[in-house]
Every structure is written in structure tokens, then in C-alpha cells.
Short mmCIF file of C-alpha atoms in Angstrom, two decimals:
data_model
loop_
_atom_site.label_atom_id
_atom_site.label_comp_id
_atom_site.label_asym_id
_atom_site.label_seq_id
_atom_site.Cartn_x
_atom_site.Cartn_y
_atom_site.Cartn_z
CA MET F 211 0.00 0.12 0.22
CA ASN F 212 1.46 3.47 -0.71
CA LYS F 213 -0.09 7.08 -1.96
CA ASN F 214 -1.35 5.71 -4.93
CA THR F 215 -3.34 2.54 -4.09
CA VAL F 216 -6.72 2.78 -4.96
CA LEU F 217 -9.28 1.94 -2.17
CA SER F 218 -12.52 0.86 -1.51
CA LEU F 219 -15.09 -0.56 0.92
CA ALA F 220 -15.25 -4.90 0.06
CA PRO F 221 -18.29 -6.22 -0.91
CA HIS F 222 -20.85 -6.73 1.40
CA VAL F 223 -19.25 -4.10 3.80
CA LEU F 224 -22.32 -2.03 5.42
CA LYS F 225 -21.21 1.60 7.06
CA ARG F 226 -22.91 3.58 9.93
CA MET F 227 -22.23 6.81 11.37
CA GLU F 228 -23.75 7.31 15.22
CA TYR F 229 -23.01 10.68 15.75
CA SER F 230 -24.43 11.15 19.11
CA LEU F 231 -22.23 8.02 20.15
CA ASP F 232 -19.23 8.97 18.22
CA THR F 233 -19.10 5.96 17.01
CA PHE F 234 -18.47 4.84 13.55
CA TYR F 235 -19.36 0.76 12.50
CA LEU F 236 -18.45 -0.93 9.73
CA LEU F 237 -20.31 -4.36 9.19
CA ASN F 238 -18.86 -7.01 6.69
CA LEU F 239 -21.84 -9.08 5.93
CA GLU F 240 -19.38 -11.77 4.25
CA ASN F 241 -18.09 -12.62 7.46
CA ASP F 242 -19.95 -11.03 10.14
CA GLU F 243 -17.01 -9.53 12.14
CA MET F 244 -17.59 -5.32 13.04
CA TRP F 245 -14.96 -2.80 13.64
CA THR F 246 -16.15 0.37 14.50
CA GLY F 247 -13.94 3.36 14.84
CA ASN F 248 -14.49 7.14 15.66
CA TYR F 249 -15.87 9.94 13.25
CA SER F 250 -12.39 11.07 12.41
CA SER F 251 -12.35 7.42 11.05
CA TYR F 252 -15.44 7.84 9.34
CA LEU F 253 -14.86 11.18 7.41
CA ILE F 254 -11.97 9.15 6.13
CA ILE F 255 -13.43 6.22 5.04
CA ASP F 256 -15.96 7.10 3.72
CA LYS F 257 -13.94 9.41 1.15
CA LEU F 258 -12.58 5.92 -0.60
CA ASN F 259 -14.51 5.65 -3.62
CA GLY F 260 -12.63 3.12 -5.66
CA LYS F 261 -11.47 5.76 -7.62
CA ASP F 262 -9.28 8.64 -6.08
CA ASN F 263 -6.11 6.82 -5.02
CA ILE F 264 -5.07 7.16 -1.11
CA GLY F 265 -2.89 10.35 -1.97
CA THR F 266 -5.74 12.19 -3.70
CA VAL F 267 -8.31 10.83 -0.54
CA ILE F 268 -5.56 12.78 1.87
CA ARG F 269 -5.06 16.05 0.32
CA ASN F 270 -8.95 16.93 0.48
CA LEU F 271 -9.15 16.03 3.68
CA ALA F 272 -5.91 17.98 4.46
CA GLU F 273 -7.42 21.05 2.98
CA LYS F 274 -10.47 21.28 5.38
CA PHE F 275 -8.16 20.19 8.00
CA GLU F 276 -5.82 23.51 8.76
CA ASP F 277 -5.09 21.49 11.88
CA PHE F 278 -2.73 18.77 10.90
CA SER F 279 -0.85 18.43 7.37
CA TYR F 280 -0.75 16.32 4.78
CA GLU F 281 1.72 13.65 6.68
CA GLU F 282 0.52 13.40 9.67
CA LEU F 283 -3.37 12.83 8.10
CA TYR F 284 -0.92 10.29 6.11
CA ASN F 285 0.36 7.95 8.46
CA SER F 286 -2.98 8.02 11.02
CA ALA F 287 -4.09 7.04 7.70
CA LYS F 288 -2.52 4.33 6.82
CA THR F 289 -2.67 2.53 9.93
CA ILE F 290 -6.26 2.56 9.66
CA PHE F 291 -6.13 1.42 6.20
CA GLN F 292 -3.28 -1.16 7.16
CA GLU F 293 -5.89 -3.20 10.08
CA LEU F 294 -9.15 -2.53 7.31
CA LEU F 295 -7.20 -4.16 4.40
CA ASP F 296 -5.69 -6.80 6.88
CA LYS F 297 -9.75 -8.03 8.46
CA ASN F 298 -10.97 -7.54 4.76
CA PHE F 299 -13.24 -4.60 5.31
CA ILE F 300 -12.24 -2.91 2.54
CA VAL F 301 -9.88 -3.48 -0.63
CA SER F 302 -7.59 -2.68 -3.33
CA ASP F 303 -8.70 -1.77 -6.73
CA MET U 35 -63.85 -20.44 29.66
CA LEU U 36 -60.52 -20.56 28.31
CA LYS U 37 -58.23 -23.34 30.10
CA LYS U 38 -55.44 -21.62 32.42
CA GLN U 39 -52.87 -24.39 29.75
CA TYR U 40 -54.36 -21.71 26.93
CA ILE U 41 -53.18 -18.70 28.52
CA GLN U 42 -50.20 -20.20 29.98
CA SER U 43 -48.99 -21.16 26.40
CA ALA U 44 -49.92 -17.50 24.91
CA PHE U 45 -47.84 -16.17 27.58
CA GLU U 46 -45.01 -18.87 26.87
CA LEU U 47 -45.39 -17.21 23.38
CA LEU U 48 -45.01 -13.64 24.12
CA ILE U 49 -42.14 -13.91 26.80
CA GLY U 50 -40.52 -15.99 23.98
CA GLU U 51 -40.76 -13.81 21.68
CA SER U 52 -38.37 -11.82 23.52
CA LYS U 53 -35.60 -14.01 22.68
CA LYS U 54 -36.54 -14.24 18.95
CA THR U 55 -33.76 -13.73 16.26
CA PHE U 56 -34.36 -14.55 12.87
CA LEU U 57 -31.37 -17.90 11.48
CA GLY U 58 -28.16 -17.02 12.47
CA GLU U 59 -29.16 -13.11 13.34
CA LYS U 60 -27.43 -13.63 16.74
CA SER U 61 -23.97 -13.83 15.96
CA SER U 62 -24.51 -11.70 12.64
CA CYS U 63 -22.09 -8.10 12.76
CA MET U 64 -26.25 -6.51 12.51
CA GLN U 65 -26.65 -8.27 16.27
CA LYS U 66 -23.02 -7.31 17.56
CA TYR U 67 -24.02 -3.48 16.40
CA LYS U 68 -27.63 -3.57 17.81
CA ASN U 69 -25.70 -5.02 21.34
CA SER U 70 -23.24 -2.53 21.35
CA LEU U 71 -25.84 0.65 21.50
CA PRO U 72 -26.66 1.83 24.62
CA VAL U 73 -30.63 0.34 26.26
CA GLY U 74 -32.83 3.18 25.23
CA PHE U 75 -30.62 4.50 23.09
CA CYS U 76 -32.57 7.41 19.88
CA HIS U 77 -30.90 7.00 17.20
CA ASP U 78 -29.49 10.12 15.37
CA TYR U 79 -31.05 8.48 11.96
CA PRO U 80 -33.45 5.95 11.05
CA ASN U 81 -31.72 2.87 10.27
CA THR U 82 -34.39 0.37 8.54
CA VAL U 83 -36.65 2.43 5.73
CA SER U 84 -39.80 0.92 3.94
CA LEU U 85 -40.28 2.23 1.13
CA LYS U 86 -43.12 1.78 -0.98
CA VAL U 87 -42.57 2.39 -4.40
CA THR U 88 -45.55 2.55 -5.86
CA ALA U 89 -49.77 2.45 -4.64
CA ASP U 90 -50.97 0.81 -6.87
CA CYS U 91 -51.66 -2.84 -6.29
CA ASN U 92 -53.15 -5.61 -8.74
CA LEU U 93 -55.92 -6.72 -5.74
CA ARG U 94 -57.91 -5.37 -4.32
CA CYS U 95 -58.38 -7.35 -0.71
CA LYS U 96 -60.60 -7.26 1.76
CA HIS U 97 -58.53 -6.24 5.32
CA CYS U 98 -55.51 -3.80 3.12
CA TYR U 99 -55.88 -0.42 4.70
CA TYR U 100 -56.45 1.40 1.15
CA SER U 101 -59.36 -0.47 0.71
CA GLY U 102 -61.75 2.42 2.62
CA GLU U 103 -59.87 5.07 0.03
CA PRO U 104 -60.01 3.40 -3.62
CA THR U 105 -58.45 6.45 -4.76
CA LEU U 106 -55.25 5.94 -2.83
CA TYR U 107 -54.19 2.66 -4.90
CA ASN U 108 -53.77 5.34 -7.90
CA PRO U 109 -49.86 5.18 -8.81
CA GLN U 110 -50.24 8.88 -10.42
CA ASP U 111 -47.54 10.34 -7.29
CA ASP U 112 -45.75 7.30 -7.70
CA PHE U 113 -42.18 8.83 -7.45
CA SER U 114 -40.07 7.89 -10.85
CA THR U 115 -36.90 5.79 -11.42
CA GLU U 116 -34.50 8.49 -10.96
CA ASP U 117 -36.01 9.86 -7.60
CA ILE U 118 -35.89 6.36 -6.36
CA PHE U 119 -32.49 6.06 -7.27
CA GLU U 120 -31.79 9.18 -5.79
CA LEU U 121 -33.80 8.37 -2.28
CA ILE U 122 -31.39 5.23 -2.12
CA ASP U 123 -28.52 6.41 -2.62
CA PHE U 124 -29.36 9.28 0.43
CA LEU U 125 -30.13 6.95 2.49
CA VAL U 126 -27.54 4.34 1.56
CA ASP U 127 -24.44 7.87 1.70
CA ASP U 128 -25.68 10.22 3.56
CA PHE U 129 -28.11 8.43 6.59
CA ASN U 130 -26.23 5.23 6.39
CA ILE U 131 -29.25 3.15 6.72
CA LEU U 132 -28.66 -1.07 7.32
CA THR U 133 -32.13 -1.92 5.84
CA LEU U 134 -34.35 -1.28 2.82
CA THR U 135 -37.85 -2.66 2.30
CA LEU U 136 -39.62 -2.25 -0.63
CA THR U 137 -43.54 -2.81 -0.99
CA GLY U 138 -46.32 -1.38 -1.94
CA GLY U 139 -49.31 -1.49 -3.40
CA GLU U 140 -47.52 -4.06 -5.76
CA PRO U 141 -43.76 -3.53 -5.90
CA PHE U 142 -43.38 -5.97 -9.27
CA LEU U 143 -46.18 -4.21 -11.12
CA ARG U 144 -43.50 -1.05 -11.75
CA GLU U 145 -41.90 -2.40 -14.74
CA ASP U 146 -38.25 -0.32 -13.72
CA PHE U 147 -38.75 -3.22 -9.99
CA ILE U 148 -36.18 -4.87 -10.58
CA ASN U 149 -33.74 -2.19 -12.16
CA ILE U 150 -34.40 -0.32 -8.33
CA VAL U 151 -34.06 -4.30 -7.30
CA ALA U 152 -30.36 -3.93 -8.40
CA HIS U 153 -29.52 -0.27 -7.61
CA ALA U 154 -30.00 -0.76 -3.94
CA LYS U 155 -27.63 -3.91 -3.91
CA GLU U 156 -24.89 -2.06 -5.89
CA LYS U 157 -25.23 -0.36 -2.80
CA ASN U 158 -24.99 -3.33 -1.10
CA LEU U 159 -27.96 -2.90 0.86
CA PRO U 160 -29.83 -5.66 2.74
CA LEU U 161 -33.25 -5.85 0.21
CA VAL U 162 -36.72 -6.99 1.78
CA ILE U 163 -38.95 -7.07 -0.47
CA GLN U 164 -42.72 -7.51 0.41
CA THR U 165 -44.57 -8.64 -2.52
CA ASN U 166 -48.46 -10.34 -2.71
CA GLY U 167 -46.98 -13.03 -5.07
CA THR U 168 -49.50 -12.89 -7.79
CA ILE U 169 -47.24 -11.45 -10.95
CA LEU U 170 -44.02 -12.68 -10.50
CA THR U 171 -42.99 -13.91 -13.50
CA GLU U 172 -40.01 -16.76 -13.92
CA LYS U 173 -38.26 -13.63 -15.43
CA ASP U 174 -38.21 -11.67 -12.56
CA ILE U 175 -36.98 -14.44 -10.02
CA LYS U 176 -34.12 -15.47 -12.23
CA ASN U 177 -33.17 -11.92 -12.51
CA LEU U 178 -33.91 -11.87 -8.79
CA SER U 179 -31.53 -14.85 -8.32
CA GLU U 180 -28.79 -12.75 -9.58
CA ILE U 181 -28.76 -10.04 -7.97
CA LEU U 182 -29.78 -10.75 -4.45
CA TYR U 183 -27.44 -11.84 -2.08
CA PRO U 184 -29.60 -15.17 0.11
CA LYS U 185 -27.13 -14.26 2.98
CA THR U 186 -28.88 -10.78 3.38
CA ASP U 187 -32.39 -10.70 1.12
CA VAL U 188 -35.07 -11.94 1.81
CA ILE U 189 -38.74 -11.94 -0.09
CA HIS U 190 -42.31 -11.45 1.93
CA ILE U 191 -44.72 -13.61 0.24
CA SER U 192 -48.27 -12.44 2.45
CA LEU U 193 -50.87 -15.88 2.63
CA GLU U 194 -53.64 -15.20 4.32
CA GLY U 195 -52.94 -18.55 6.56
CA ALA U 196 -52.91 -21.55 4.94
CA ASN U 197 -56.22 -22.11 3.82
CA LYS U 198 -56.61 -21.20 -0.02
CA ASN U 199 -60.23 -20.71 0.63
CA ALA U 200 -60.12 -18.38 3.13
CA HIS U 201 -57.27 -16.22 1.39
CA ASP U 202 -58.91 -16.55 -1.97
CA SER U 203 -61.66 -14.45 0.31
CA ILE U 204 -60.20 -12.14 1.02
CA ARG U 205 -57.68 -11.01 -1.41
CA GLY U 206 -59.54 -13.10 -4.75
CA LYS U 207 -60.17 -16.04 -6.18
CA GLY U 208 -57.40 -17.94 -7.60
CA THR U 209 -55.08 -15.81 -5.68
CA PHE U 210 -53.07 -18.29 -2.78
CA ASP U 211 -52.45 -20.92 -5.79
CA LYS U 212 -50.08 -17.74 -7.56
CA ALA U 213 -49.06 -16.66 -4.25
CA ILE U 214 -47.90 -20.83 -3.77
CA GLU U 215 -46.88 -21.10 -7.95
CA SER U 216 -44.28 -18.19 -6.84
CA ILE U 217 -43.08 -19.46 -3.94
CA LYS U 218 -42.10 -22.36 -5.31
CA LEU U 219 -40.03 -20.84 -8.11
CA LEU U 220 -38.88 -18.71 -5.29
CA LYS U 221 -36.95 -21.98 -3.77
CA LYS U 222 -36.01 -23.59 -7.14
CA TYR U 223 -33.91 -20.41 -7.49
CA SER U 224 -32.79 -20.85 -3.87
CA LEU U 225 -34.34 -17.38 -2.86
CA PRO U 226 -34.78 -17.25 0.75
CA VAL U 227 -38.60 -17.09 1.46
CA GLN U 228 -40.65 -15.55 4.27
CA ILE U 229 -44.17 -16.66 4.29
CA ASN U 230 -46.21 -13.62 6.05
CA SER U 231 -49.95 -13.99 7.92
CA THR U 232 -52.17 -12.06 9.88
CA LEU U 233 -54.75 -13.39 12.11
CA THR U 234 -58.32 -12.59 11.64
CA SER U 235 -61.48 -14.53 12.00
CA VAL U 236 -61.04 -16.15 8.40
CA SER U 237 -57.22 -17.47 8.73
CA ALA U 238 -57.52 -17.91 12.36
CA PRO U 239 -59.49 -21.95 11.93
CA ASN U 240 -56.57 -23.17 10.71
CA LEU U 241 -53.87 -20.13 10.86
CA GLU U 242 -51.78 -23.20 12.91
CA ASN U 243 -51.09 -25.14 9.28
CA LEU U 244 -49.15 -23.08 8.48
CA PHE U 245 -46.14 -24.83 9.47
CA GLU U 246 -47.68 -27.60 7.34
CA LEU U 247 -47.14 -25.77 4.44
CA CYS U 248 -43.90 -24.19 5.00
CA ASP U 249 -42.53 -27.29 5.43
CA SER U 250 -43.93 -28.65 2.41
CA LEU U 251 -42.69 -25.67 0.32
CA ASN U 252 -38.81 -25.84 2.24
CA VAL U 253 -39.73 -22.25 3.61
CA ASN U 254 -37.93 -21.74 7.12
CA ARG U 255 -39.17 -18.08 7.83
CA LEU U 256 -42.84 -17.45 8.85
CA SER U 257 -44.39 -14.56 10.68
CA ILE U 258 -47.53 -13.71 12.03
CA SER U 259 -49.08 -10.89 13.34
CA LYS U 260 -52.06 -10.21 15.03
CA PHE U 261 -54.58 -7.55 12.43
CA HIS U 262 -54.94 -4.11 13.62
CA VAL U 263 -58.73 -3.12 12.26
CA CYS U 264 -58.54 0.25 11.14
CA HIS U 265 -61.84 0.47 8.75
CA GLU U 266 -65.74 -0.05 10.09
CA ASN U 267 -65.25 -2.20 7.06
CA HIS U 268 -62.33 -4.61 8.77
CA LYS U 269 -64.22 -5.08 11.46
CA TYR U 270 -65.61 -8.91 10.47
CA LEU U 271 -62.10 -9.59 10.52
CA ASP U 272 -61.55 -8.78 14.45
CA VAL U 273 -60.68 -11.58 15.98
CA ILE U 274 -62.31 -12.43 19.54
CA LEU U 275 -59.93 -11.98 23.14
CA GLU U 276 -60.66 -15.75 23.81
CA ASP U 277 -60.03 -17.14 20.31
CA THR U 278 -56.75 -15.24 19.88
CA ILE U 279 -55.76 -16.99 23.16
CA TYR U 280 -56.97 -20.03 22.18
CA CYS U 281 -54.50 -20.00 18.42
CA ALA U 282 -51.62 -18.77 20.21
CA HIS U 283 -51.51 -22.02 22.07
CA LYS U 284 -51.73 -23.87 19.05
CA ILE U 285 -49.01 -21.92 17.29
CA LEU U 286 -46.50 -22.33 20.18
CA GLU U 287 -47.23 -26.10 19.84
CA LYS U 288 -46.61 -26.42 16.43
CA MET U 289 -43.19 -24.31 16.44
CA LYS U 290 -42.62 -26.95 19.06
CA LYS U 291 -43.48 -29.07 16.53
CA TYR U 292 -41.36 -27.24 13.89
CA PRO U 293 -38.26 -26.39 15.57
CA HIS U 294 -36.40 -25.43 11.98
CA ILE U 295 -38.78 -23.39 10.91
CA PHE U 296 -39.05 -19.57 12.34
CA ALA U 297 -41.25 -18.52 13.29
CA LYS U 298 -41.70 -14.40 14.60
CA THR U 299 -45.27 -14.14 15.78
CA LYS U 300 -47.04 -11.06 17.35
CA ILE U 301 -50.68 -12.00 18.28
CA VAL U 302 -50.51 -11.15 21.40
CA ASP U 303 -49.98 -8.86 23.82
CA ILE U 304 -49.18 -7.81 27.15
CA TYR U 305 -53.05 -6.10 27.52
CA ASP U 306 -54.58 -9.59 26.35
CA PHE U 307 -53.07 -10.41 29.56
CA LEU U 308 -54.66 -7.90 31.88
CA LYS U 309 -57.99 -8.20 30.42
CA LEU U 310 -58.18 -11.65 31.78
CA ASP U 311 -58.31 -12.57 36.03
CA GLU U 312 -55.81 -15.75 34.90
CA GLY U 313 -54.12 -13.84 32.53
CA ARG U 314 -52.96 -11.37 35.55
CA LYS U 315 -52.14 -14.23 37.77
CA ILE U 316 -49.86 -15.86 35.00
CA LEU U 317 -48.47 -12.09 35.18
CA ASP U 318 -47.68 -11.72 38.82
CA GLU U 319 -46.34 -15.34 39.16
CA TYR U 320 -43.76 -14.18 36.41
CA LEU U 321 -42.66 -10.68 37.85
CA ASP U 322 -42.43 -12.14 41.02
CA LYS U 323 -40.01 -14.64 39.83
CA HIS U 324 -37.64 -13.03 37.05
CA PRO U 325 -35.04 -9.63 38.04
CA LYS U 326 -37.47 -5.92 37.33
CA LYS U 327 -36.18 -5.14 33.63
CA ILE U 328 -38.20 -3.17 31.41
CA HIS U 329 -39.13 -5.34 28.45
CA GLU U 330 -37.43 -4.12 25.92
CA GLU U 331 -38.99 -5.90 22.54
CA THR U 332 -41.94 -3.75 22.96
CA CYS U 333 -41.81 -1.95 19.62
CA LEU U 334 -40.67 2.05 20.08
CA SER U 335 -39.45 2.21 16.67
CA CYS U 336 -40.67 6.35 16.99
CA HIS U 337 -39.15 6.53 20.29
CA ASN U 338 -36.01 4.98 19.05
CA HIS U 339 -36.45 6.68 15.99
CA ASN U 340 -34.58 3.75 14.00
CA LYS U 341 -37.36 3.82 11.55
CA LEU U 342 -38.37 5.73 8.49
CA VAL U 343 -41.71 4.62 6.36
CA ILE U 344 -42.36 6.89 2.64
CA SER U 345 -45.42 6.22 1.42
CA ALA U 346 -45.54 6.03 -2.25
CA LYS U 347 -46.08 9.88 -3.16
CA GLY U 348 -43.19 10.96 -0.97
CA ASP U 349 -45.04 11.33 2.33
CA VAL U 350 -42.34 10.29 5.32
CA PHE U 351 -44.32 8.58 8.59
CA LEU U 352 -41.99 7.29 11.55
CA CYS U 353 -44.06 4.22 11.89
CA SER U 354 -46.55 2.46 9.59
CA THR U 355 -49.63 1.24 11.89
CA TYR U 356 -50.20 5.34 12.22
CA GLU U 357 -49.97 6.75 8.78
CA SER U 358 -52.19 10.05 8.72
CA GLU U 359 -51.93 13.62 8.03
CA ASP U 360 -51.38 14.79 11.60
CA THR U 361 -48.43 11.78 11.85
CA THR U 362 -46.44 12.91 8.61
CA LEU U 363 -43.68 14.76 9.44
CA GLY U 364 -43.15 15.91 5.21
CA ASN U 365 -43.64 15.28 1.89
CA LEU U 366 -39.98 14.71 0.05
CA HIS U 367 -41.65 16.39 -2.70
CA GLU U 368 -42.06 19.53 -0.98
CA SER U 369 -39.19 19.26 1.54
CA ASP U 370 -35.69 18.20 1.86
CA PHE U 371 -35.04 15.18 3.78
CA TYR U 372 -32.32 16.50 6.43
CA GLU U 373 -36.37 19.54 7.08
CA ILE U 374 -38.34 16.99 7.19
CA TRP U 375 -36.14 14.36 9.78
CA GLU U 376 -35.64 16.67 12.06
CA ARG U 377 -39.41 17.45 12.66
CA ARG U 378 -39.73 14.58 14.32
CA LEU U 379 -38.99 16.33 17.43
CA SER U 380 -41.86 19.07 16.98
CA ASN U 381 -44.65 16.09 16.18
CA PRO U 382 -46.52 15.59 19.10
CA TYR U 383 -46.71 11.76 18.17
CA PHE U 384 -43.16 10.62 18.50
CA GLN U 385 -41.49 13.09 21.28
CA LYS U 386 -38.91 11.33 22.78
CA ARG U 387 -40.38 9.63 26.24
CA ASN U 388 -38.27 9.83 29.56
CA LEU U 389 -40.24 6.05 31.01
CA SER U 390 -39.01 7.77 35.20
CA THR U 391 -41.99 10.73 33.89
CA VAL U 392 -45.03 8.98 32.31
CA LYS U 393 -47.54 9.02 34.08
CA CYS U 394 -48.14 4.81 34.73
CA LYS U 395 -44.46 4.41 35.90
CA ASP U 396 -45.51 2.83 38.68
CA CYS U 397 -47.31 0.59 37.32
CA LYS U 398 -46.08 -3.28 38.12
CA TYR U 399 -46.60 -4.03 34.57
CA ILE U 400 -44.52 -1.53 33.09
CA THR U 401 -41.77 -4.11 32.92
CA LEU U 402 -43.35 -5.88 30.55
CA CYS U 403 -44.87 -3.41 28.46
CA GLY U 404 -42.41 -0.66 28.76
CA ALA U 405 -45.61 1.86 28.40
CA GLY U 406 -46.14 0.97 25.35
CA CYS U 407 -47.09 2.52 22.01
CA LEU U 408 -45.87 6.95 21.91
CA ALA U 409 -48.39 7.11 19.34
CA SER U 410 -51.64 4.52 20.69
CA ALA U 411 -51.53 7.01 24.03
CA TYR U 412 -51.63 10.22 22.20
CA LYS U 413 -54.15 9.41 19.83
CA GLU U 414 -56.59 8.37 22.63
CA TYR U 415 -55.15 10.73 25.68
CA GLY U 416 -53.23 14.10 23.82
CA ASP U 417 -50.22 12.68 26.11
CA ILE U 418 -47.56 10.59 25.15
CA ASN U 419 -47.18 10.12 28.74
CA MET U 420 -49.92 8.05 29.32
CA ALA U 421 -50.43 4.49 28.70
CA PRO U 422 -51.42 3.09 25.39
CA ALA U 423 -55.12 3.22 23.77
CA GLU U 424 -55.46 -0.90 24.62
CA CYS U 425 -53.77 -0.66 27.98
CA PRO U 426 -57.12 -1.70 30.71
CA TYR U 427 -55.02 -1.55 33.65
CA PHE U 428 -54.63 2.11 32.60
CA LYS U 429 -58.34 2.55 32.03
CA GLU U 430 -58.92 0.80 35.45
CA TYR U 431 -56.37 3.13 37.63
CA LEU U 432 -58.53 6.15 35.52
CA ARG U 433 -62.05 5.04 36.27
CA ARG U 434 -61.11 5.19 40.20
CA LEU U 435 -59.44 8.14 40.21
CA ASN U 436 -62.33 10.02 38.53
CA GLU U 437 -65.31 7.86 41.40
#
């Protein structure tokens, strides 16, 4: 995985954001696994559309969040992406 | 005179329901998600939506809530294909809903219905399709088999009991055979089917035979619910309490005989037992033995804001039982969806309710009914903090208060 990798949700994975709990759920209907994150992870994962590569996704986010640099966001997101790839919640195209 | 054994069986059916989940659901990610939510959690956005894709229907069933006003079957105001696609995209991408029910009218009357199903499945949305099963063609079913995901999707076919004459007397001549034929075709293509039925005066005499019918058709999901009279013409379909209890007893026997058929029943409620001396004794004995805990399975979908109903002409409701001008949150052709959704907080029927402040908070049975339906309470007393109209115990209490 690098900045040119294009990611998308795996087939049969649903996303659900519960704002008042600040909990983001990914539900894998294929293997019945559930992954939870927070609102920040929702903002990142929601942008994985199978078209834009990771670099573009993070750059777009960095423009909205002036408190964090592109590299800071990329390093945080990379850890999440790797975990979700390992657990089959997202796939690289 | 009702035998105690029958009332006991009916109560077993009521209490047993609280432990029920559909096949495999207990360990599913959906169930993990539901279990992770705090008790009484109120959703910011609904997680399940029922969308009536058309008001049109090929049948004129005697018990249909449209039957009082035939003009309601008019498909003139139905959503366009593009509107429905846009709506599904919004529900998935913005509201993050987890289940969509496509219903009608009769959804298969829409020529674009398979395309609608395909669009929802492109979004991986778990689907429930509700149909009367009379106009499905093998081509439709073959197409569905290529689109649907059997693990999460299901097709509901309505039958008015297991008896052909009973079914046809409500839905029209020949409709039972057509529905059965559709079920056989759906099973031929390995699609998951659920038979939905209601307890009415017509279906009651042979209702329990649905288990044999399901078994013979290789259908392992069955849902039986109580019929709610909502029109003067429907009154002949109402079932007296004694017959309801006896039916519950017979259904429980069949549930034990056919454990592989997953039957979800909602034909008795706590209020039925409060109307009977023996019923109250059974409730008291149960409460003596079990720790007090609010019965979580009580329908509070409007209270928890987890469900939304959208009519074919775009009216939005929080509850399918109370669809009327004063309960609608707005119309999608006139207002933005977010604006409509926010109106739930000002609609008198569906305010958030705190169980510690309801008028019946000290009733010993509240642990079993959870204070019941808000909309019913509002409709009867003009206050969601009262007990629902169905509660005889609260009516007794009010009478004593006025004496």
C-alpha cells in the first residue's frame, strides 16, 4: 500500500455512523465481523470511492483540516487502512 | 371458558418472542451492532427504511388499509425511477441505513422494479421485498436470483392463513395458488422466502397449518401478526380475545413440533393478559420470579427513531401503524429530507419519552410493556406520557381516580 493505492469498501460491507456515540461502524455481512472507529475514521473511510487514490483522498481532507498536515493525516490513516485491509473490510483495486 | 393451559401457552409465546432473532442473526454483525448500542438509545438517523415504490396494486384485498379509500391505489404520484435511485443513494450515503424494505401496493407492478432492486444491491444494502406473489414471472425471479444476496435479503410473500378458500375470500379468487406457485419458483432459484400472515377471523380456524405448509414448501421463515382493524369494513375480521389466546396456544404447539421453521409471532400482547383474571395471575407469578427489567422488545421504533416509512407519493412517517395527515413528518416532493427528519422532534406523536416520568411509571406491569406505544397513547389521551389506549389496567386506574 502506498499513496497511489486506490481503496474501496469490500463487497457486502456497510457503514453506519452513530453521531451521538461518536462511533463509526463497519459491518461485514460476508464474514459477520464488525469494526468500530470514531468520527475521524468515518471522514476518511467515507471518501474511499474506488476512484481516488489514497494520496488524493488525504490531500482533500488536509485542505479541510488546517490543524493537521498532509503527512500527519496520511500516517494516521495508513494505520487504519492497513488494519481494515488485513480484516477484509476494504480492498485495493 | 379459557383453559389456564391456553393462557399459559399464549404467555410463553409472548415472553419467548423477546429472545427471538431471525436465522443466524444472533451472531451476525447486525446483531453485534445492535448489542453495542446503549439501552434506550435514540438514533440520530433511522437505520431501517420501508419504501412504498408504488401505490398501485393488482389486488383489492378486503383487509387492506387502502380499501376504505380506493383512490389511494392511484400510482399517478409514484416516484420516478431517477427519484428512487437518488433516494436510495441518499439513504445509504447520508443516513447510512442498514436495511431497506421495498413494498407497495404491489412492487412488481413497476416495470423498473428489478432495476430498483439492482440499484439498491449495487450499494450492498440488505433488502426485504414484500409482494403478494401473484404477478412474479420466472424471468423476474431468475433476475432476482442474480442480484440478491441470500444471506441478507429476503422476499416476503403474504398468505392469509394456510387455507386456499380463506386466503381467496380476502385477496380474490385464484390468488392463493398463484402465491404458492411463486414461492415454489423462488425456492427453485434458492432465494430466501418468508411467509407473512395475519391472525383474522378468517385465517384463525386453520392458522397453525401454516407450519405444515412452510414445511412442504421448504420455507423456514414464518411471520404471524395480529390484524389491526383500521376501518369499519374490517371489523368482521377482528378476532375475540378467547380465540386469539387459543390460536396462540395452537401456534406454540406447532413451533415446538417444527423447530426448524423460524416463526416470529406478534399475535398476543401484554394487554390481552391484563384483560383476564387468570392472565393477571400469570403475569404476577412471572414478575415474582423474574428480576424487574423493562421489556426491551416492545415496539418503540418511533421513540428510538430507528425506522422510517416513505409512502409512494413521498409522505414520510416514523411508524407504519399510524400513517395519517397528523403523523406525517412531511413530503419529499416539498421539503428537504433533513428538514423533514428534524420535524420528528416537534411532531406530538413521536417525542422522546422518559420512562421515569410517564403517568404509569409505578405500574408493576411496566417492566413487561415498557409503557407501550407512544402514538396510541397520544391518539387516545393527547399525551405520550399516558399509557396506550390498549391498556385496560390504566383505564381502570383512571376510572378509580374519577370515582
